[in-house]
N, CA and C of each residue as an Amber inpcrd file, in Angstrom:
protein
   633
 -16.9920000  33.9740000 121.9470000 -17.8150000  34.3460000 120.7900000
 -18.6610000  33.1570000 120.3590000 -19.9340000  33.3920000 120.0650000
 -20.8220000  32.3340000 119.5880000 -20.9040000  32.3900000 118.0720000
 -20.4870000  31.3240000 117.4240000 -20.5230000  31.2520000 115.9620000
 -21.7020000  30.4570000 115.4360000 -22.3380000  29.6580000 116.3060000
 -23.4250000  28.7860000 115.8590000 -24.4490000  28.6320000 116.9630000
 -25.7340000  28.7730000 116.6070000 -26.8380000  28.4930000 117.5280000
 -27.5410000  27.2230000 117.0580000 -27.6220000  26.2530000 117.9510000
 -28.3270000  25.0000000 117.6650000 -29.6560000  25.0330000 118.4140000
 -30.7420000  24.8010000 117.7000000 -32.0710000  24.8580000 118.2950000
 -32.7360000  23.4850000 118.3120000 -33.3740000  23.1820000 119.4200000
 -34.3910000  22.1390000 119.4550000 -35.5660000  22.6380000 118.6050000
 -36.4590000  21.7270000 118.2030000 -37.5790000  22.1250000 117.3390000
 -38.8840000  22.2670000 118.1220000 -39.4360000  21.1480000 118.5730000
 -40.7340000  21.1470000 119.2580000 -40.6240000  21.8340000 120.6160000
 -41.4430000  22.8460000 120.8220000 -41.4190000  23.5530000 122.0920000
 -40.3770000  24.6420000 122.1640000 -39.5630000  24.7770000 121.1240000
 -38.5140000  25.7960000 121.1060000 -38.7120000  26.7450000 119.9310000
 -38.6900000  26.2090000 118.7140000 -38.9860000  27.0210000 117.5300000
 -40.4800000  27.0220000 117.2130000 -41.0980000  25.8660000 117.3440000
 -42.5020000  25.7020000 116.9480000 -43.3440000  25.1320000 118.0870000
 -44.5590000  25.6490000 118.2020000 -45.5370000  25.0440000 119.1010000
 -46.2710000  23.9590000 118.3180000 -45.8000000  22.7420000 118.4450000
 -46.3100000  21.6170000 117.6630000 -47.2800000  20.7470000 118.4370000
 -47.5760000  21.0840000 119.6810000 -48.2980000  20.1530000 120.5440000
 -49.7040000  19.8620000 120.0220000 -50.3410000  20.8420000 119.3610000
 -51.6900000  20.6050000 118.8490000 -51.7310000  19.4980000 117.8230000
 -50.8390000  19.5390000 116.8310000 -50.8290000  18.5080000 115.7990000
 -50.3470000  17.1670000 116.3410000 -49.4050000  17.1800000 117.2710000
 -48.9620000  15.9310000 117.8840000 -50.1030000  15.2820000 118.6490000
 -50.8220000  16.0770000 119.4200000 -51.9230000  15.5450000 120.2250000
 -53.0600000  15.0370000 119.3470000 -53.4730000  15.8330000 118.3770000
 -54.5700000  15.4270000 117.5000000 -54.2070000  14.1600000 116.7370000
 -52.9860000  14.0800000 116.2470000 -52.5690000  12.9130000 115.4630000
 -52.5150000  11.6590000 116.3150000 -51.9350000  11.7710000 117.4890000
 -51.8430000  10.5970000 118.3490000 -53.2270000  10.1660000 118.8320000
 -54.0610000  11.1250000 119.1990000 -55.4180000  10.7780000 119.6260000
 -56.2130000  10.1320000 118.4960000 -56.0110000  10.5770000 117.2710000
 -56.7220000   9.9890000 116.1360000 -56.3480000   8.5280000 115.9670000
 -55.0700000   8.2180000 116.1250000 -54.6130000   6.8380000 115.9840000
 -55.1250000   5.9820000 117.1480000 -55.1430000   6.5520000 118.3440000
 -55.6970000   5.8230000 119.4870000 -57.1910000   5.5760000 119.2980000
 -57.9130000   6.5770000 118.8030000 -59.3620000   6.4460000 118.6110000
 -59.7020000   5.3360000 117.6310000 -58.8760000   5.1780000 116.5920000
 -59.1200000   4.1090000 115.6220000 -59.0850000   2.7340000 116.2690000
 -58.3680000   2.6220000 117.3700000 -58.2430000   1.3560000 118.0840000
 -59.1710000   1.2880000 119.2930000 -60.0000000   2.3020000 119.4760000
 -60.9120000   2.3210000 120.6090000 -60.2240000   2.5060000 121.9340000
 -59.0800000   3.2010000 121.9270000 -58.2870000   3.3800000 123.1470000
 -58.4950000   4.7700000 123.7350000 -58.2520000   4.9280000 125.0270000
 -58.4100000   6.2430000 125.6680000 -57.4970000   7.2860000 125.0420000
 -58.0050000   8.5220000 124.9800000 -57.2360000   9.6270000 124.4290000
 -56.7420000  10.5250000 125.5720000 -55.9150000  11.5130000 125.2160000
 -55.2530000  12.3260000 126.2340000 -55.4000000  13.8150000 125.9390000
 -55.1410000  14.6150000 126.9520000 -55.2380000  16.0770000 126.8260000
 -53.9450000  16.6570000 126.2700000 -54.0020000  17.9330000 125.8630000
 -52.8000000  18.6300000 125.4120000 -51.7550000  18.6480000 126.5270000
 -52.2190000  18.8440000 127.7680000 -51.2930000  18.8860000 128.8950000
 -50.5740000  17.5540000 129.0560000 -51.2830000  16.4610000 128.8300000
 -50.6440000  15.1430000 128.8810000 -49.5460000  15.0430000 127.8350000
 -49.8450000  15.5150000 126.6340000 -48.8650000  15.3940000 125.5520000
 -47.6340000  16.2670000 125.7950000 -47.7810000  17.3440000 126.5350000
 -46.6000000  18.1430000 126.8870000 -45.6190000  17.3220000 127.7130000
 -46.1310000  16.3580000 128.4790000 -45.2650000  15.4640000 129.2530000
 -44.7780000  14.2820000 128.4250000 -45.5790000  13.8680000 127.4390000
 -45.2510000  12.6780000 126.6560000 -44.1250000  12.9210000 125.6530000
 -44.0250000  14.1480000 125.1260000 -43.0920000  14.4150000 124.0290000
 -41.6920000  14.7130000 124.5510000 -40.7240000  14.6770000 123.6440000
 -39.3670000  15.0720000 123.9830000 -38.3340000  13.9770000 123.8460000
 -38.7890000  12.7250000 123.7850000 -37.8530000  11.6010000 123.7070000
 -38.0620000  10.7470000 122.4600000 -38.6340000  11.3510000 121.4110000
 -38.8440000  10.6170000 120.1730000 -40.2350000   9.9990000 120.0800000
 -40.5550000   9.5440000 118.8640000 -41.8960000   9.0330000 118.5810000
 -42.1970000   7.7360000 119.3300000 -41.2110000   6.8560000 119.4490000
 -41.4520000   5.5960000 120.1440000 -41.8830000   5.8370000 121.5840000
 -41.1890000   6.7360000 122.2670000 -41.5550000   7.0170000 123.6520000
 -42.8880000   7.7390000 123.7430000 -43.1940000   8.6080000 122.7860000
 -44.5000000   9.2600000 122.7540000 -45.6090000   8.2160000 122.6700000
 -45.4520000   7.2720000 121.7570000 -46.4670000   6.2330000 121.5830000
 -46.5640000   5.3580000 122.8320000 -45.4380000   4.9760000 123.3890000
 -45.4540000   4.1620000 124.6130000 -46.2200000   4.8650000 125.7210000
 -45.9490000   6.1360000 125.9020000 -46.5950000   6.8790000 126.9820000
 -48.0880000   7.0600000 126.7360000 -48.4790000   7.1490000 125.4650000
 -49.8910000   7.3520000 125.1400000 -50.7120000   6.0720000 125.2530000
 -50.0700000   4.9220000 125.0720000 -50.7790000   3.6460000 125.1300000
 -51.0410000   3.2170000 126.5730000 -52.1560000   2.5070000 126.8120000
 -52.3430000   1.8870000 128.1240000 -51.1780000   0.9500000 128.4230000
 -50.7910000   0.8730000 129.6680000 -49.5940000   0.1200000 130.0370000
 -49.6270000  -1.3160000 129.5440000 -50.8020000  -1.9460000 129.5800000
 -50.9060000  -3.3490000 129.1780000 -50.6400000  -3.5580000 127.6890000
 -50.7210000  -2.4900000 126.8900000 -50.5270000  -2.6050000 125.4410000
 -49.1440000  -2.1330000 124.9870000 -48.2640000  -1.8480000 125.9080000
 -46.9400000  -1.3330000 125.5340000 -45.9710000  -2.4600000 125.1560000
 -46.4290000  -3.2930000 124.2380000 -45.5900000  -4.3740000 123.7270000
 -44.8450000  -3.8670000 122.4890000 -43.6980000  -4.4600000 122.1560000
 -42.9670000  -4.0150000 120.9640000 -43.8280000  -4.0290000 119.7070000
 -44.6460000  -5.0570000 119.5360000 -45.4740000  -5.1520000 118.3260000
 -46.4830000  -4.0000000 118.2680000 -47.2030000  -3.7690000 119.3750000
 -48.2330000  -2.7310000 119.3750000 -47.6190000  -1.3420000 119.2460000
 -46.5410000  -1.0890000 119.9640000 -45.8950000   0.2160000 119.8810000
 -45.4370000   0.4960000 118.4570000 -44.8460000  -0.5000000 117.8070000
 -44.3680000  -0.2940000 116.4340000 -45.5300000  -0.0550000 115.4690000
 -46.6290000  -0.8110000 115.6350000 -47.7880000  -0.6510000 114.7530000
 -48.4120000   0.7410000 114.9160000 -48.5610000   1.1810000 116.1520000
 -49.1370000   2.5060000 116.4040000 -48.1840000   3.5970000 115.9230000
 -46.8890000   3.3870000 116.1020000 -45.9110000   4.3640000 115.6170000
 -46.0280000   4.5610000 114.1130000 -46.1420000   3.4650000 113.3640000
 -46.2630000   3.5810000 111.9010000 -47.5230000   4.3510000 111.5250000
 -48.6310000   4.0470000 112.1770000 -49.8790000   4.7600000 111.8870000
 -49.7710000   6.2290000 112.2660000 -49.1240000   6.4870000 113.3930000
 -48.9690000   7.8730000 113.8350000 -48.1440000   8.6720000 112.8310000
 -47.0150000   8.1410000 112.3980000 -46.1500000   8.8600000 111.4660000
 -46.9030000   9.1900000 110.1810000 -47.6540000   8.2260000 109.6560000
 -48.4040000   8.4580000 108.4240000 -49.4530000   9.5510000 108.6180000
 -50.1960000   9.4920000 109.7290000 -51.2370000  10.4870000 109.9830000
 -50.6180000  11.8630000 110.2420000 -49.5730000  11.8740000 111.0440000
 -48.9590000  13.1400000 111.4220000 -48.3570000  13.8610000 110.2220000
 -47.6800000  13.1390000 109.3550000 -47.1000000  13.7770000 108.1710000
 -48.1700000  14.4040000 107.2870000 -49.3520000  13.7950000 107.2710000
 -50.4460000  14.3230000 106.4500000 -51.1370000  15.5210000 107.1030000
 -50.9680000  15.6870000 108.4170000 -51.6750000  16.7540000 109.1470000
 -50.7010000  17.5910000 109.9780000 -49.4570000  17.6850000 109.5640000
 -48.3820000  18.2130000 110.3970000 -48.4690000  19.7120000 110.6420000
 -49.2170000  20.4320000 109.7980000 -49.2240000  21.8960000 109.9090000
 -50.6230000  22.4810000 110.0880000 -51.5210000  21.7220000 110.6750000
 -52.8880000  22.2260000 110.8400000 -53.0460000  23.1010000 112.0800000
 -52.2600000  22.8290000 113.1170000 -52.3400000  23.6080000 114.3570000
 -50.9900000  24.1970000 114.7710000 -49.9300000  23.7970000 114.1230000
 -48.5810000  24.2090000 114.4900000 -48.3000000  25.6440000 114.0550000
 -47.5790000  26.3830000 114.8980000 -47.1670000  27.7600000 114.5880000
 -45.8230000  28.0500000 115.2370000 -45.0350000  28.9390000 114.6370000
 -43.8250000  29.4010000 115.3200000 -44.2150000  30.1910000 116.5720000
 -43.3930000  30.1050000 117.5850000 -43.6220000  30.9510000 118.7530000
 -43.3830000  32.4150000 118.3770000 -44.0870000  33.3090000 119.0420000
 -43.9690000  34.7410000 118.7660000 -42.5120000  35.1850000 118.9310000
 -42.0070000  35.8630000 117.9290000 -40.6520000  36.3810000 117.9780000
 -39.5970000  35.4550000 117.4000000 -39.9530000  34.2000000 117.1330000
 -38.9620000  33.2530000 116.6140000 -38.5370000  33.5840000 115.1800000
 -39.4470000  33.8300000 114.2430000 -38.9860000  34.1660000 112.8830000
 -38.0580000  35.3820000 112.8650000 -38.3800000  36.3810000 113.6670000
 -37.5480000  37.5780000 113.7150000 -36.1690000  37.2620000 114.3110000
 -36.1380000  36.4220000 115.3300000 -34.8640000  36.0130000 115.9230000
 -33.9980000  35.2890000 114.9080000 -34.5610000  34.3030000 114.2340000
 -33.7800000  33.5080000 113.2900000 -33.2220000  34.3740000 112.1670000
 -33.9960000  35.3650000 111.7480000 -33.5320000  36.2550000 110.6740000
 -32.3160000  37.0710000 111.0880000 -32.1020000  37.2260000 112.4040000
 -30.9700000  38.0050000 112.9090000 -29.6850000  37.1770000 112.9980000
 -29.8140000  35.8630000 113.0000000 -28.6690000  35.0020000 113.2720000
 -27.9570000  34.5980000 111.9900000 -26.6580000  34.4410000 112.0820000
 -25.8380000  34.1280000 110.9160000 -25.7520000  32.6350000 110.6330000
 -25.5390000  31.8270000 111.6820000 -25.3690000  30.3930000 111.4930000
 -26.2940000  29.6540000 112.4420000 -27.0830000  28.7500000 111.8800000
 -28.1420000  28.0660000 112.6190000 -28.1220000  26.5800000 112.3240000
 -28.5750000  25.7930000 113.2880000 -28.7780000  24.3660000 113.0750000
 -29.9540000  23.9130000 113.9240000 -30.5240000  22.7760000 113.5650000
 -31.6060000  22.1630000 114.3320000 -31.1820000  20.7670000 114.7420000
 -31.4140000  20.4420000 116.0220000 -31.1690000  19.1000000 116.5460000
 -32.4380000  18.6570000 117.2620000 -33.1870000  17.7500000 116.6430000
 -34.4930000  17.3650000 117.1610000 -34.5820000  15.8610000 117.3770000
 -35.4350000  15.4540000 118.3180000 -35.7700000  14.0330000 118.4720000
 -36.9730000  13.6440000 117.6210000 -37.5490000  14.6050000 116.8890000
 -38.6070000  14.2630000 115.9350000 -37.9840000  13.5460000 114.7450000
 -38.7050000  12.6080000 114.1730000 -38.1670000  11.8570000 113.0440000
 -37.7740000  12.8030000 111.9120000 -36.7690000  12.3930000 111.1300000
 -36.1260000  13.2930000 110.1720000 -37.1060000  13.8910000 109.1710000
 -37.9900000  13.0640000 108.6030000 -38.9180000  13.5810000 107.5860000
 -39.8190000  14.6650000 108.1600000 -40.2860000  14.4640000 109.3870000
 -41.1320000  15.4710000 110.0100000 -40.3730000  16.7390000 110.3310000
 -39.1410000  16.5950000 110.7930000 -38.3030000  17.7530000 111.1020000
 -38.0680000  18.5920000 109.8530000 -37.6850000  17.9440000 108.7700000
 -37.4180000  18.6670000 107.5240000 -38.6810000  19.3300000 106.9800000
 -39.7990000  18.6360000 107.0800000 -41.0410000  19.2040000 106.5420000
 -41.4460000  20.4630000 107.3050000 -41.3320000  20.4280000 108.6180000
 -41.7160000  21.5970000 109.4140000 -40.7790000  22.7740000 109.1850000
 -39.4880000  22.5260000 109.1180000 -38.5490000  23.6180000 108.8660000
 -38.8180000  24.2420000 107.4950000 -39.0400000  23.4090000 106.4960000
 -39.3400000  23.9280000 105.1660000 -40.6500000  24.6850000 105.1020000
 -41.6380000  24.2250000 105.8700000 -42.9630000  24.8430000 105.8510000
 -42.9790000  26.2010000 106.5560000 -42.3190000  26.2910000 107.7110000
 -42.4530000  27.4960000 108.5280000 -41.2880000  28.4690000 108.4090000
 -40.1390000  28.0010000 107.9240000 -38.9910000  28.8890000 107.8140000
 -38.3550000  28.7790000 106.4320000 -39.1320000  28.9720000 105.3660000
 -38.6040000  28.7590000 104.0140000 -37.5070000  29.7290000 103.6180000
 -37.4590000  30.8970000 104.2450000 -36.4760000  31.9070000 103.8610000
 -35.2680000  31.9570000 104.7970000 -35.2360000  31.0460000 105.7670000
 -34.1280000  31.0100000 106.7140000 -33.1430000  29.9190000 106.2860000
 -31.8660000  30.2630000 106.2420000 -30.8550000  29.2820000 105.8670000
 -30.3030000  28.6020000 107.1130000 -30.5030000  27.2950000 107.2080000
 -29.9460000  26.4950000 108.2910000 -28.7410000  25.7300000 107.7570000
 -27.6550000  25.7330000 108.5130000 -26.4730000  24.9730000 108.1060000
 -26.7650000  23.4770000 108.0980000 -27.4610000  23.0070000 109.1330000
 -27.7500000  21.5840000 109.2870000 -29.1170000  21.4430000 109.9510000
 -29.9230000  20.5010000 109.4810000 -31.2090000  20.1810000 110.1100000
 -31.2360000  18.6780000 110.3360000 -31.1710000  18.2720000 111.5950000
 -31.1180000  16.8490000 111.9140000 -32.2280000  16.4700000 112.8910000
 -32.9310000  15.3840000 112.5460000 -33.9130000  14.7900000 113.4330000
 -33.5020000  13.3720000 113.7730000 -34.4830000  12.6060000 114.2510000
 -34.2180000  11.2130000 114.6080000 -34.0540000  10.3870000 113.3470000
 -32.9790000   9.5800000 113.3170000 -32.6870000   8.6960000 112.1890000
 -32.2490000   7.3360000 112.7000000 -32.4070000   6.2830000 111.9030000
 -31.9910000   4.9570000 112.3520000 -30.5170000   4.9450000 112.7410000
 -30.2250000   4.2220000 113.8010000 -28.8470000   3.9990000 114.2600000
 -28.1660000   5.2440000 114.8200000 -28.9220000   6.3190000 115.0270000
 -28.3760000   7.5070000 115.6870000 -29.1170000   7.6610000 117.0160000
 -28.4060000   7.6410000 118.1380000 -29.0990000   7.7190000 119.4330000
 -29.8160000   9.0480000 119.6140000 -30.9120000   9.0020000 120.3330000
 -31.6950000  10.2000000 120.6070000 -31.0160000  11.0480000 121.6760000
 -31.3320000  12.3380000 121.6710000 -30.9460000  13.1760000 122.7950000
 -31.5720000  12.5990000 124.0740000 -30.8980000  12.6400000 125.2120000
 -29.7680000  13.4900000 125.5640000 -28.3860000  12.9700000 125.1550000
 -28.3290000  11.8580000 124.4180000 -27.0310000  11.4840000 123.8640000
 -26.5470000  12.6440000 122.9900000 -25.2810000  13.0360000 123.0900000
 -24.8020000  14.2080000 122.3580000 -24.4170000  13.9440000 120.9110000
 -24.7040000  12.7440000 120.3920000 -24.2520000  12.3850000 119.0450000
 -24.7200000  13.3800000 117.9900000 -25.9690000  13.8220000 118.0780000
 -26.5000000  14.7310000 117.0610000 -25.7680000  16.0710000 117.0950000
 -25.4150000  16.5400000 118.2760000 -24.6430000  17.7850000 118.3740000
 -23.2520000  17.5720000 117.7880000 -22.6580000  16.4170000 118.0550000
 -21.3570000  16.1160000 117.4670000 -21.3950000  16.1180000 115.9550000
 -22.4620000  15.5740000 115.3770000 -22.6260000  15.6060000 113.9130000
 -22.6540000  17.0350000 113.3990000 -23.3820000  17.8800000 114.1060000
 -23.5170000  19.2720000 113.6690000 -22.1740000  19.9910000 113.7590000
 -21.4440000  19.7580000 114.8250000 -20.1380000  20.4040000 114.9700000
 -19.1920000  19.9520000 113.8600000 -19.2220000  18.6710000 113.5340000
 -18.3680000  18.1660000 112.4600000 -18.7600000  18.7740000 111.1190000
 -20.0640000  18.8420000 110.8620000 -20.5390000  19.3480000 109.5700000
 -20.2510000  20.8320000 109.3930000 -20.2820000  21.5850000 110.4870000
 -20.1150000  23.0400000 110.3950000 -18.6740000  23.4830000 110.6480000
 -17.8740000  22.6180000 111.2560000 -16.5110000  23.0060000 111.5920000
 -16.4190000  23.9890000 112.7390000 -17.4700000  24.0670000 113.5520000
 -17.5010000  24.9850000 114.6880000 -17.1090000  24.2220000 115.9540000
 -16.3010000  24.8270000 116.8090000 -15.8670000  24.2080000 118.0550000
 -16.9780000  24.2800000 119.1040000 -16.9790000  23.3400000 120.0240000
 -18.0130000  23.2870000 121.0640000 -18.0740000  24.5790000 121.8680000
 -16.9460000  25.2020000 122.1050000 -16.9140000  26.4330000 122.8820000
 -17.4960000  27.6310000 122.1770000 -17.8510000  27.4630000 120.9110000
 -18.4080000  28.5630000 120.1210000 -19.8970000  28.3500000 119.8150000
 -20.5410000  27.4700000 120.5970000 -21.9210000  27.0640000 120.3070000
 -22.8430000  27.4260000 121.4690000 -24.0460000  27.8840000 121.1250000
 -25.1350000  28.0250000 122.0910000 -26.2350000  27.0560000 121.6840000
 -26.6020000  26.1700000 122.6070000 -27.6630000  25.1920000 122.3480000
 -28.9320000  25.6610000 123.0600000 -30.0330000  25.7520000 122.3290000
 -31.2790000  26.3260000 122.8420000 -32.3800000  25.2730000 122.8210000
 -33.0400000  25.0650000 123.9750000 -34.1160000  24.0910000 124.0320000
 -35.0570000  24.3640000 125.1890000 -36.1520000  23.6140000 125.2290000
 -37.1920000  23.8750000 126.2240000 -37.3040000  22.8090000 127.3010000
 -36.4350000  21.8030000 127.2870000 -36.6290000  20.6740000 128.2000000
 -35.3460000  20.2740000 128.9040000 -35.5160000  19.4520000 129.9460000
 -34.3700000  18.8870000 130.6120000 -33.5230000  18.0490000 129.6850000
 -34.1520000  17.3460000 128.7690000 -33.4120000  16.5580000 127.7770000
 -32.4530000  17.4520000 127.0000000 -32.9120000  18.6320000 126.6230000
 -32.0580000  19.5560000 125.8680000 -30.8850000  20.0450000 126.7070000
 -31.1420000  20.3800000 127.9620000 -30.0650000  20.8620000 128.8210000
 -29.0390000  19.7550000 129.0680000 -29.5060000  18.5240000 129.2230000
 -28.6010000  17.3870000 129.4040000 -27.7930000  17.1230000 128.1370000
 -28.4260000  17.3010000 126.9900000 -27.7190000  17.1360000 125.7140000
 -26.5820000  18.1380000 125.5930000 -26.8760000  19.3800000 125.9010000
 -25.8560000  20.4270000 125.8200000 -24.6860000  20.1220000 126.7460000
 -25.0030000  19.7130000 127.9690000 -23.9430000  19.4040000 128.9310000
 -23.0800000  18.2450000 128.4440000 -23.7240000  17.2130000 127.9190000
 -22.9810000  16.0500000 127.4400000 -22.1010000  16.3900000 126.2470000
 -22.5310000  17.3590000 125.4410000 -21.7730000  17.7670000 124.2540000
 -20.7130000  18.8190000 124.5720000 -20.7390000  19.3480000 125.7870000
 -19.7670000  20.3650000 126.1580000 -20.0370000  21.7240000 125.5550000
 -21.3290000  22.0200000 125.2920000 -21.6870000  23.3230000 124.7370000
 -22.5420000  24.0900000 125.7430000 -22.5820000  25.4050000 125.5920000
 -23.3530000  26.2700000 126.4730000 -24.8430000  26.0940000 126.1860000
 -25.6570000  26.1080000 127.2240000 -27.0950000  25.8740000 127.0560000
 -27.9150000  27.0970000 127.4340000 -29.0590000  27.2350000 126.7510000
 -30.0590000  28.2460000 127.0980000 -31.4140000  27.5600000 127.1010000
 -32.0690000  27.5590000 128.2430000 -33.4060000  27.0060000 128.3350000
 -34.4470000  28.0740000 128.0930000 -35.5030000  27.7280000 127.3590000
 -36.5640000  28.6900000 127.0550000 -37.8310000  28.3040000 127.8120000
 -38.5240000  29.3010000 128.3350000 -39.6700000  29.0340000 129.1960000
 -41.0030000  29.0140000 128.4590000 -40.9790000  29.2910000 127.1430000
 -42.2510000  29.3390000 126.4060000 -42.6500000  27.9690000 125.8590000
 -41.8950000  26.9360000 126.0990000 -42.1520000  25.6290000 125.5040000
 -43.0430000  24.7270000 126.3290000 -42.7410000  23.4240000 126.2710000
 -43.6270000  22.4150000 126.8590000 -43.3010000  22.0840000 128.3080000
 -42.1270000  22.4740000 128.7730000 -41.7010000  22.0840000 130.1190000
 -41.5410000  23.3120000 131.0060000 -41.2200000  23.0880000 132.2750000
 -41.2350000  24.1590000 133.2600000 -39.8450000  24.7610000 133.4810000
 -39.8400000  25.9600000 134.0270000 -38.5860000  26.5940000 134.4260000
 -37.8560000  25.7170000 135.4430000 -38.6180000  25.1150000 136.3660000
 -37.9950000  24.2640000 137.3820000 -37.2420000  23.1090000 136.7470000
 -37.8090000  22.4970000 135.7140000 -37.1220000  21.4060000 135.0340000
 -35.8280000  21.8950000 134.3920000 -35.8750000  23.0460000 133.7870000
 -34.6750000  23.6050000 133.1600000 -33.5930000  23.8700000 134.2060000
 -33.9880000  24.4440000 135.3300000 -33.0270000  24.7350000 136.3920000
 -32.4310000  23.4440000 136.9490000 -33.2820000  22.4580000 137.1970000
 -32.8110000  21.2000000 137.7640000 -31.9110000  20.4390000 136.8030000
 -32.0570000  20.7070000 135.5100000 -31.2590000  20.0060000 134.5030000
 -29.9870000  20.7660000 134.1410000 -29.7140000  21.8440000 134.8580000
 -28.4370000  22.5270000 134.7060000 -28.3630000  23.5510000 133.5960000
 -29.4760000  24.1720000 133.2430000 -29.4460000  25.2030000 132.1990000
 -28.4600000  26.3090000 132.5690000 -27.5830000  26.6510000 131.6380000
 -26.6050000  27.7210000 131.8800000 -27.3060000  29.0800000 131.8970000
 -28.2540000  29.2550000 130.9950000 -29.0540000  30.4730000 130.9260000
 -30.5170000  30.0550000 130.7990000 -31.4300000  30.9110000 131.2360000
 -32.8640000  30.7070000 131.0250000 -33.4380000  32.0160000 130.5080000
 -34.2080000  31.9410000 129.4170000 -34.7890000  33.1440000 128.8230000
 -36.3000000  32.9890000 128.6910000 -36.9870000  34.1200000 128.7530000
 -38.4470000  34.1330000 128.6830000 -38.9790000  34.5910000 127.3280000
 -38.1300000  35.2270000 126.5280000 -38.5430000  35.7170000 125.2130000
 -37.4250000  35.4630000 124.2100000 -37.7760000  35.1470000 122.9540000
 -36.7470000  34.8620000 121.9510000 -35.6910000  35.9500000 121.8070000
 -36.0950000  37.2130000 121.8610000 -35.1390000  38.3080000 121.6590000
 -34.0270000  38.3060000 122.6970000 -34.2940000  37.7370000 123.8840000
 -33.2740000  37.6950000 124.9310000 -32.0850000  36.8420000 124.5180000
 -32.2810000  35.9290000 123.5940000 -31.1790000  35.0770000 123.1570000
 -30.0970000  35.8770000 122.4570000 -30.4650000  36.9860000 121.8480000
 -29.4680000  37.8080000 121.1550000 -28.3860000  38.3010000 122.1130000
 -28.7690000  38.5150000 123.3450000 -27.8100000  38.9850000 124.3300000
 -26.8490000  37.9110000 124.8150000 -27.1060000  36.6510000 124.4380000
 -26.2440000  35.5430000 124.8590000 -25.2620000  35.1390000 123.7750000
 -25.3450000  35.7670000 122.6230000 -24.5090000  35.3580000 121.4900000
 -23.1810000  36.1370000 121.4510000
């Protein structure tokens, strides 16, 4: 029996790539640096803001000082423009309304994670919403899933973890929970399969059959 569904955010609940791309390109443009396509950003995201910035910067500029400076500018710009292009994937609001217990485990920084959940799902009750925070390792480390299990009192065997990337499937495996990869996000079905997805679904409603 599944008592709790844990969702990744970017590429799973919300299509955030437009605002991520526009925000990062805006910060790069201020420095006169090359910008990237939406397709590039689909590859850049998934491992937190620091890695996004590193991947977006020219290799010669990937120094700790420059990455940190660009990260700060990106966070400020992104928080101010976080909902200009972002939308829930079709069928996601209806899916969430059907579920009893929900949580979010994201590599997006905590303030951004909370703002997006509040903006797009104001009527949905989530047990726990966790993003990237200082001193907490990013996924695929299972620490964030462990926090959620402790906070909710749900056993690992009663959890379905849903995400769109190999990082998500690896997180689920490391945490000892069942995984479902979704094909509507930023990564490919092949990546999900290679990363050991227990289930793969093409539409949100299909998740109901896995609970």
